[in-house]
Short mmCIF file of C-alpha atoms and ligand atoms in Angstrom, two decimals:
data_model
loop_
_atom_site.label_atom_id
_atom_site.label_comp_id
_atom_site.label_asym_id
_atom_site.label_seq_id
_atom_site.Cartn_x
_atom_site.Cartn_y
_atom_site.Cartn_z
CA ARG A 264 94.65 11.74 210.53
CA GLY A 265 97.61 10.87 208.76
CA LYS A 266 101.34 10.30 210.15
CA ARG A 267 103.49 12.88 211.01
CA ALA A 268 106.83 12.56 210.59
CA PHE A 269 109.91 14.53 211.50
CA ILE A 270 113.63 14.01 209.54
CA ALA A 271 116.55 15.33 210.94
CA GLY A 272 119.42 15.46 207.87
CA ILE A 273 117.94 17.00 204.34
CA ALA A 274 120.20 19.36 203.38
CA ASP A 275 119.60 18.38 199.34
CA ASP A 276 117.84 15.74 197.10
CA ASN A 277 120.36 12.69 196.67
CA GLY A 278 121.02 11.43 200.10
CA TYR A 279 118.48 8.94 202.03
CA GLY A 280 116.77 11.62 204.32
CA TRP A 281 114.86 12.80 200.85
CA ALA A 282 114.31 9.49 200.04
CA ILE A 283 112.94 8.72 203.22
CA ALA A 284 110.72 11.63 203.01
CA LYS A 285 109.16 10.65 199.59
CA SER A 286 108.32 7.03 200.65
CA LEU A 287 106.51 8.57 204.00
CA ALA A 288 104.79 11.02 202.08
CA ALA A 289 103.56 8.73 199.20
CA ALA A 290 102.37 6.67 202.25
CA GLY A 291 99.80 9.92 203.16
CA ALA A 292 102.72 11.30 206.33
CA GLU A 293 103.07 15.24 206.49
CA ILE A 294 107.26 16.11 206.27
CA LEU A 295 108.59 18.28 208.69
CA VAL A 296 112.57 18.37 208.09
CA GLY A 297 115.20 19.95 209.86
CA THR A 298 117.82 20.83 208.03
CA TRP A 299 121.34 21.51 209.05
CA VAL A 300 121.83 25.52 210.03
CA PRO A 301 125.06 25.94 207.13
CA ALA A 302 123.32 24.37 204.47
CA LEU A 303 119.73 25.96 205.24
CA ASN A 304 119.77 28.88 203.00
CA ILE A 305 120.86 26.75 199.78
CA PHE A 306 118.34 24.56 200.21
CA GLU A 307 115.45 26.62 201.18
CA THR A 308 116.38 28.69 198.13
CA SER A 309 116.66 25.42 195.83
CA LEU A 310 113.01 24.33 197.24
CA ARG A 311 111.58 27.46 196.74
CA ARG A 312 113.35 27.67 192.71
CA GLY A 313 111.70 24.34 191.85
CA LYS A 314 114.86 22.62 191.76
CA PHE A 315 113.78 20.07 193.24
CA ASP A 316 110.19 19.71 191.45
CA GLU A 317 111.86 16.77 189.41
CA SER A 318 112.64 14.75 192.05
CA ARG A 319 109.62 15.45 194.58
CA VAL A 320 107.17 13.51 191.92
CA LEU A 321 105.53 10.81 194.02
CA PRO A 322 104.30 7.61 192.36
CA ASP A 323 100.73 9.03 192.25
CA GLY A 324 102.21 11.94 189.77
CA SER A 325 101.81 14.57 192.88
CA LEU A 326 104.80 16.61 194.32
CA MET A 327 105.90 16.08 197.81
CA GLU A 328 105.21 18.59 200.35
CA ILE A 329 107.47 19.58 202.81
CA THR A 330 104.91 21.62 205.40
CA LYS A 331 108.00 22.93 207.16
CA VAL A 332 111.73 23.55 207.28
CA TYR A 333 113.36 24.00 210.98
CA PRO A 334 117.07 24.86 211.35
CA LEU A 335 118.76 22.15 212.89
CA ASP A 336 122.18 21.66 214.43
CA ALA A 337 122.27 18.45 216.19
CA VAL A 338 125.56 18.89 217.88
CA PHE A 339 123.90 21.09 220.32
CA ASP A 340 121.45 20.51 223.04
CA SER A 341 120.62 24.13 223.97
CA LEU A 342 121.42 27.28 223.48
CA GLU A 343 124.01 26.71 226.99
CA ASP A 344 125.80 24.25 224.81
CA VAL A 345 126.42 27.04 222.16
CA PRO A 346 130.33 28.38 221.69
CA GLU A 347 130.31 32.15 221.61
CA ASP A 348 131.63 31.74 217.58
CA ILE A 349 128.99 29.84 216.24
CA LYS A 350 126.43 32.07 217.83
CA THR A 351 128.35 35.12 216.09
CA ASN A 352 129.08 33.28 213.11
CA LYS A 353 127.53 34.39 210.05
CA ARG A 354 125.56 31.05 209.20
CA TYR A 355 124.04 30.71 212.18
CA ALA A 356 123.25 33.98 213.01
CA GLY A 357 120.77 34.47 210.82
CA SER A 358 118.82 32.19 212.35
CA SER A 359 117.17 31.27 215.62
CA LYS A 360 116.04 27.84 217.90
CA TRP A 361 118.38 25.54 215.75
CA THR A 362 119.43 23.35 219.24
CA VAL A 363 117.86 19.82 219.50
CA SER A 364 115.61 21.16 222.51
CA GLU A 365 114.40 24.45 220.87
CA VAL A 366 113.76 22.75 217.84
CA ALA A 367 111.61 19.99 219.05
CA GLU A 368 110.23 22.88 221.32
CA SER A 369 109.38 24.88 218.44
CA VAL A 370 107.92 21.30 216.70
CA LYS A 371 105.90 20.81 220.00
CA GLU A 372 104.24 24.78 219.77
CA ASP A 373 103.58 24.28 215.55
CA PHE A 374 101.97 20.81 215.06
CA GLY A 375 101.44 19.37 219.04
CA SER A 376 102.64 16.08 218.29
CA ILE A 377 105.29 13.48 215.87
CA ASP A 378 104.40 9.84 214.84
CA ILE A 379 107.67 9.34 213.06
CA LEU A 380 111.32 10.11 214.36
CA VAL A 381 114.06 10.15 211.25
CA HIS A 382 117.75 10.26 212.29
CA SER A 383 119.56 10.39 208.61
CA LEU A 384 122.83 12.71 209.84
CA ALA A 385 126.81 12.02 210.18
CA ASN A 386 129.82 14.17 210.37
CA GLY A 387 133.11 12.91 211.06
CA PRO A 388 135.91 16.26 210.37
CA GLU A 389 138.44 13.02 210.12
CA VAL A 390 136.90 10.85 208.61
CA THR A 391 139.31 9.96 205.81
CA LYS A 392 142.24 9.60 208.57
CA PRO A 393 142.99 5.97 209.59
CA LEU A 394 141.59 5.58 213.16
CA LEU A 395 145.21 5.51 214.11
CA GLU A 396 145.78 8.83 213.16
CA THR A 397 142.58 10.04 214.62
CA SER A 398 142.79 12.82 216.96
CA ARG A 399 140.82 12.66 220.07
CA ARG A 400 138.35 15.80 219.30
CA GLY A 401 137.89 13.74 215.70
CA TYR A 402 137.33 10.83 217.21
CA LEU A 403 134.66 12.99 219.98
CA ALA A 404 133.40 14.80 217.12
CA ALA A 405 132.34 12.18 215.05
CA ILE A 406 130.54 9.93 217.95
CA SER A 407 128.66 13.59 218.97
CA ALA A 408 127.45 14.24 215.63
CA SER A 409 126.52 10.64 214.66
CA SER A 410 125.73 9.09 217.93
CA TYR A 411 124.66 11.11 220.68
CA SER A 412 122.58 13.69 218.18
CA TYR A 413 120.21 10.67 218.25
CA VAL A 414 120.50 9.92 221.87
CA SER A 415 119.00 13.58 222.02
CA LEU A 416 116.85 13.71 219.44
CA LEU A 417 115.25 11.03 220.71
CA LYS A 418 115.24 12.24 224.42
CA HIS A 419 113.96 15.77 223.27
CA PHE A 420 111.27 14.65 220.82
CA LEU A 421 109.53 11.39 222.63
CA PRO A 422 107.59 13.06 224.67
CA ILE A 423 105.75 14.90 221.56
CA MET A 424 105.60 11.51 220.50
CA ASN A 425 102.44 9.51 219.81
CA PRO A 426 102.19 6.00 221.40
CA GLY A 427 102.65 3.15 218.40
CA GLY A 428 105.10 5.92 217.19
CA SER A 429 108.60 4.83 215.39
CA SER A 430 112.32 6.48 215.40
CA ILE A 431 114.81 5.18 212.36
CA SER A 432 118.60 5.91 211.64
CA LEU A 433 120.98 4.95 209.13
CA THR A 434 123.81 3.44 209.69
CA TYR A 435 126.74 1.51 207.93
CA ILE A 436 128.31 -2.28 208.17
CA ALA A 437 131.69 -0.43 208.84
CA SER A 438 130.34 -0.57 212.93
CA GLU A 439 130.77 -4.33 212.71
CA ARG A 440 133.33 -4.91 209.81
CA ILE A 441 136.17 -3.72 208.64
CA ILE A 442 135.76 -1.16 206.04
CA PRO A 443 139.22 0.40 205.10
CA GLY A 444 138.72 4.03 204.42
CA TYR A 445 135.65 4.77 207.07
CA GLY A 446 138.10 6.44 209.36
CA GLY A 447 137.86 9.57 211.93
CA GLY A 448 136.48 6.89 214.75
CA MET A 449 133.02 7.08 212.09
CA SER A 450 133.06 2.95 212.02
CA SER A 451 132.97 3.69 216.22
CA ALA A 452 130.16 5.98 216.16
CA LYS A 453 128.02 3.74 213.67
CA ALA A 454 128.97 1.07 216.26
CA ALA A 455 127.22 2.61 219.19
CA LEU A 456 124.64 4.20 217.21
CA GLU A 457 123.74 0.53 216.60
CA SER A 458 123.99 -0.63 220.70
CA ASP A 459 122.51 2.51 221.15
CA THR A 460 119.39 1.32 218.69
CA ARG A 461 119.01 -1.33 221.23
CA VAL A 462 119.25 0.03 224.40
CA LEU A 463 116.55 3.00 223.17
CA ALA A 464 114.35 0.03 221.89
CA PHE A 465 114.20 -0.43 225.59
CA GLU A 466 113.51 2.76 226.92
CA ALA A 467 111.39 4.07 224.63
CA GLY A 468 108.92 1.15 224.37
CA ARG A 469 108.71 0.91 228.00
CA LYS A 470 108.38 4.84 228.20
CA GLN A 471 106.02 5.53 225.48
CA LYS A 472 105.77 2.43 223.26
CA VAL A 473 107.74 3.88 220.61
CA ARG A 474 109.73 1.82 218.48
CA VAL A 475 113.54 2.12 217.40
CA ASN A 476 115.15 0.91 214.77
CA THR A 477 118.09 1.39 212.33
CA ILE A 478 118.76 0.38 208.94
CA SER A 479 122.37 -0.73 207.64
CA ALA A 480 122.25 0.88 204.08
CA GLY A 481 124.55 -0.11 201.40
CA PRO A 482 126.60 2.19 199.66
CA LEU A 483 124.33 5.84 197.58
CA ARG A 484 126.33 8.59 195.84
CA SER A 485 125.31 11.21 198.48
CA ARG A 486 126.84 14.79 199.29
CA ALA A 487 128.04 13.60 202.65
CA ALA A 488 129.65 9.85 201.00
CA LYS A 489 131.27 11.59 197.97
CA ALA A 490 133.12 13.74 200.87
CA ILE A 491 134.68 10.12 202.88
CA GLY A 492 136.03 9.80 198.78
CA PHE A 493 135.58 6.18 198.08
CA ILE A 494 132.02 5.84 197.25
CA ASP A 495 132.38 4.90 193.71
CA MET A 496 134.32 2.30 194.88
CA MET A 497 132.28 1.16 197.34
CA ILE A 498 129.55 0.99 194.71
CA ASP A 499 131.52 -1.13 192.75
CA TYR A 500 132.34 -3.22 195.02
CA SER A 501 128.89 -4.35 195.90
CA ILE A 502 128.19 -4.75 192.18
CA ALA A 503 130.47 -7.45 192.42
CA ASN A 504 130.55 -9.06 195.37
CA ALA A 505 126.55 -8.57 196.78
CA PRO A 506 124.22 -11.43 196.11
CA LEU A 507 122.03 -8.99 194.12
CA GLN A 508 124.43 -7.00 191.48
CA ARG A 509 122.96 -4.02 191.19
CA GLU A 510 123.08 -0.85 192.39
CA LEU A 511 121.18 -0.08 195.11
CA SER A 512 118.33 2.71 195.37
CA ALA A 513 117.94 5.18 198.26
CA ASP A 514 113.92 4.84 197.37
CA GLU A 515 115.08 1.14 198.48
CA VAL A 516 116.06 2.35 201.46
CA GLY A 517 113.27 5.13 201.89
CA ASN A 518 110.55 2.07 201.36
CA THR A 519 112.21 0.17 204.21
CA ALA A 520 111.90 3.66 206.12
CA ALA A 521 108.07 3.53 205.46
CA PHE A 522 107.53 -0.02 206.26
CA LEU A 523 109.18 0.38 209.64
CA ALA A 524 107.38 3.55 210.37
CA SER A 525 103.89 1.69 209.70
CA PRO A 526 102.05 -0.77 211.75
CA LEU A 527 103.33 -3.68 209.22
CA ALA A 528 106.11 -3.79 211.51
CA SER A 529 104.49 -3.48 214.74
CA ALA A 530 106.62 -6.04 216.40
CA ILE A 531 109.70 -5.42 215.14
CA THR A 532 112.05 -3.04 217.52
CA GLY A 533 115.21 -2.72 218.70
CA ALA A 534 116.65 -4.20 215.04
CA VAL A 535 119.34 -3.59 213.03
CA ILE A 536 118.04 -4.16 209.61
CA TYR A 537 119.90 -4.50 206.18
CA VAL A 538 118.94 -2.68 203.04
CA ASP A 539 122.44 -3.49 201.24
CA ASN A 540 121.48 -6.01 198.50
CA GLY A 541 122.26 -8.40 201.44
CA LEU A 542 126.28 -7.53 200.91
CA ASN A 543 126.40 -8.25 204.38
CA ALA A 544 125.77 -11.69 204.60
CA MET A 545 129.19 -12.34 202.05
CA GLY A 546 132.38 -13.62 204.02
CA VAL A 547 134.25 -13.05 200.82
CA GLY A 548 134.34 -11.49 197.70
CA VAL A 549 133.75 -13.44 194.42
P1 NAI B 67 123.58 12.94 202.98
O1 NAI B 67 124.69 14.24 203.05
O2 NAI B 67 122.11 13.68 202.15
O3 NAI B 67 123.06 13.31 204.83
C1 NAI B 67 123.65 13.75 205.89
C2 NAI B 67 123.09 15.32 206.21
O4 NAI B 67 123.51 15.39 207.55
C3 NAI B 67 123.52 16.63 205.54
O5 NAI B 67 122.29 16.98 204.98
C4 NAI B 67 123.99 17.40 206.48
O6 NAI B 67 123.70 18.88 206.21
C5 NAI B 67 123.65 16.90 207.25
N1 NAI B 67 124.51 17.48 208.96
C6 NAI B 67 125.91 17.07 209.11
N2 NAI B 67 125.89 17.36 210.49
C7 NAI B 67 124.71 17.81 211.30
C8 NAI B 67 124.65 18.06 212.50
N3 NAI B 67 125.67 18.93 212.91
N4 NAI B 67 123.26 18.60 212.88
C9 NAI B 67 122.30 18.74 211.68
N5 NAI B 67 122.81 17.85 210.89
C10 NAI B 67 123.91 17.47 210.05
O7 NAI B 67 123.94 11.83 202.79
P2 NAI B 67 123.78 10.54 203.39
O8 NAI B 67 124.70 9.54 202.90
O9 NAI B 67 121.96 10.35 202.67
O10 NAI B 67 123.49 10.18 205.11
C11 NAI B 67 122.68 10.02 205.77
C12 NAI B 67 122.78 8.77 206.59
O11 NAI B 67 123.04 7.78 206.01
C13 NAI B 67 124.01 8.67 207.43
O12 NAI B 67 123.79 8.95 209.09
C14 NAI B 67 125.12 8.27 207.14
O13 NAI B 67 125.73 7.92 207.73
C15 NAI B 67 124.10 7.37 206.71
N6 NAI B 67 124.71 6.66 205.59
C16 NAI B 67 124.92 6.35 204.27
C17 NAI B 67 125.72 5.62 203.21
C18 NAI B 67 126.36 6.12 201.97
O14 NAI B 67 126.37 5.31 201.22
N7 NAI B 67 125.56 7.12 201.78
C19 NAI B 67 125.59 4.19 203.52
C20 NAI B 67 125.15 3.61 205.26
C21 NAI B 67 124.80 4.82 206.02
#
């Protein structure tokens, strides 16, 4: 049997989640997707109307198939956590069972188990504000959507992950080096995600023989990155200063995820893997 992957955080064909889905599909995995509830309608409509067909093409010429798209809001663990204004919000009321525990339950009912879990989502409502100007609410929201969302996903999916399985998230160098502009507590959220990667690797490894790694990715012009507002500058900076002076392609992150999910990476767990043309290794720009 081929492997089955659940990828949380795909809402278009521009982000890392999509590229990871493609690399896993090219390697023969079955693809299940978790899409943020407010983005679900447009994503499903675009898929159905063939808007993504060009970017669905795999190396062998076939089109990536997404077996099922689940609505997901990773800041809520169960229905009891959902406040009334969200429950009755027009964009949420049209879908159901989108809290993390309910999505895991649905995947279990539909497919029984998965082999690969991917967390490719982040959200920081005050990301454009410097940390010194970030509110408590904004900081905690960044941590909730970008860090605890991963703890929660792994917690709820681990019981249906096959031994030998692999879990992957996406992080950014702003966790360990100063990147002015990556604000709102997002740098803190990535630091938490990387630390959690190590602790979760221990716990999931001992409990279920599941490996847990995170990819520290270089800059990509995704929807989320454009919202931060400095992505073109970061791409130019990387091309000017990284050991490899070239633009990073999302596929390169996708291929690393496929490697990490494969038996080729069977002894790699608790690791932060840099896929950034080597920029992380530089001490000064030249
Ligand atoms: P993206 O916009 O393609 O992906 C972010 C996804 O998160 C979107 O699909 C959005 O709908 C979803 N999302 C937001 N809040 C959610 C919630 N509460 N529940 C469920 N889904 C939610 O952008 P990108 O850049 O591909 O982001 C994927 C991951 O890659 C993120 O963790 C990001 O921090 C990371 N990353 C991105 C870099 C970049 O330059 N684009 C660099 C390094 C890491």
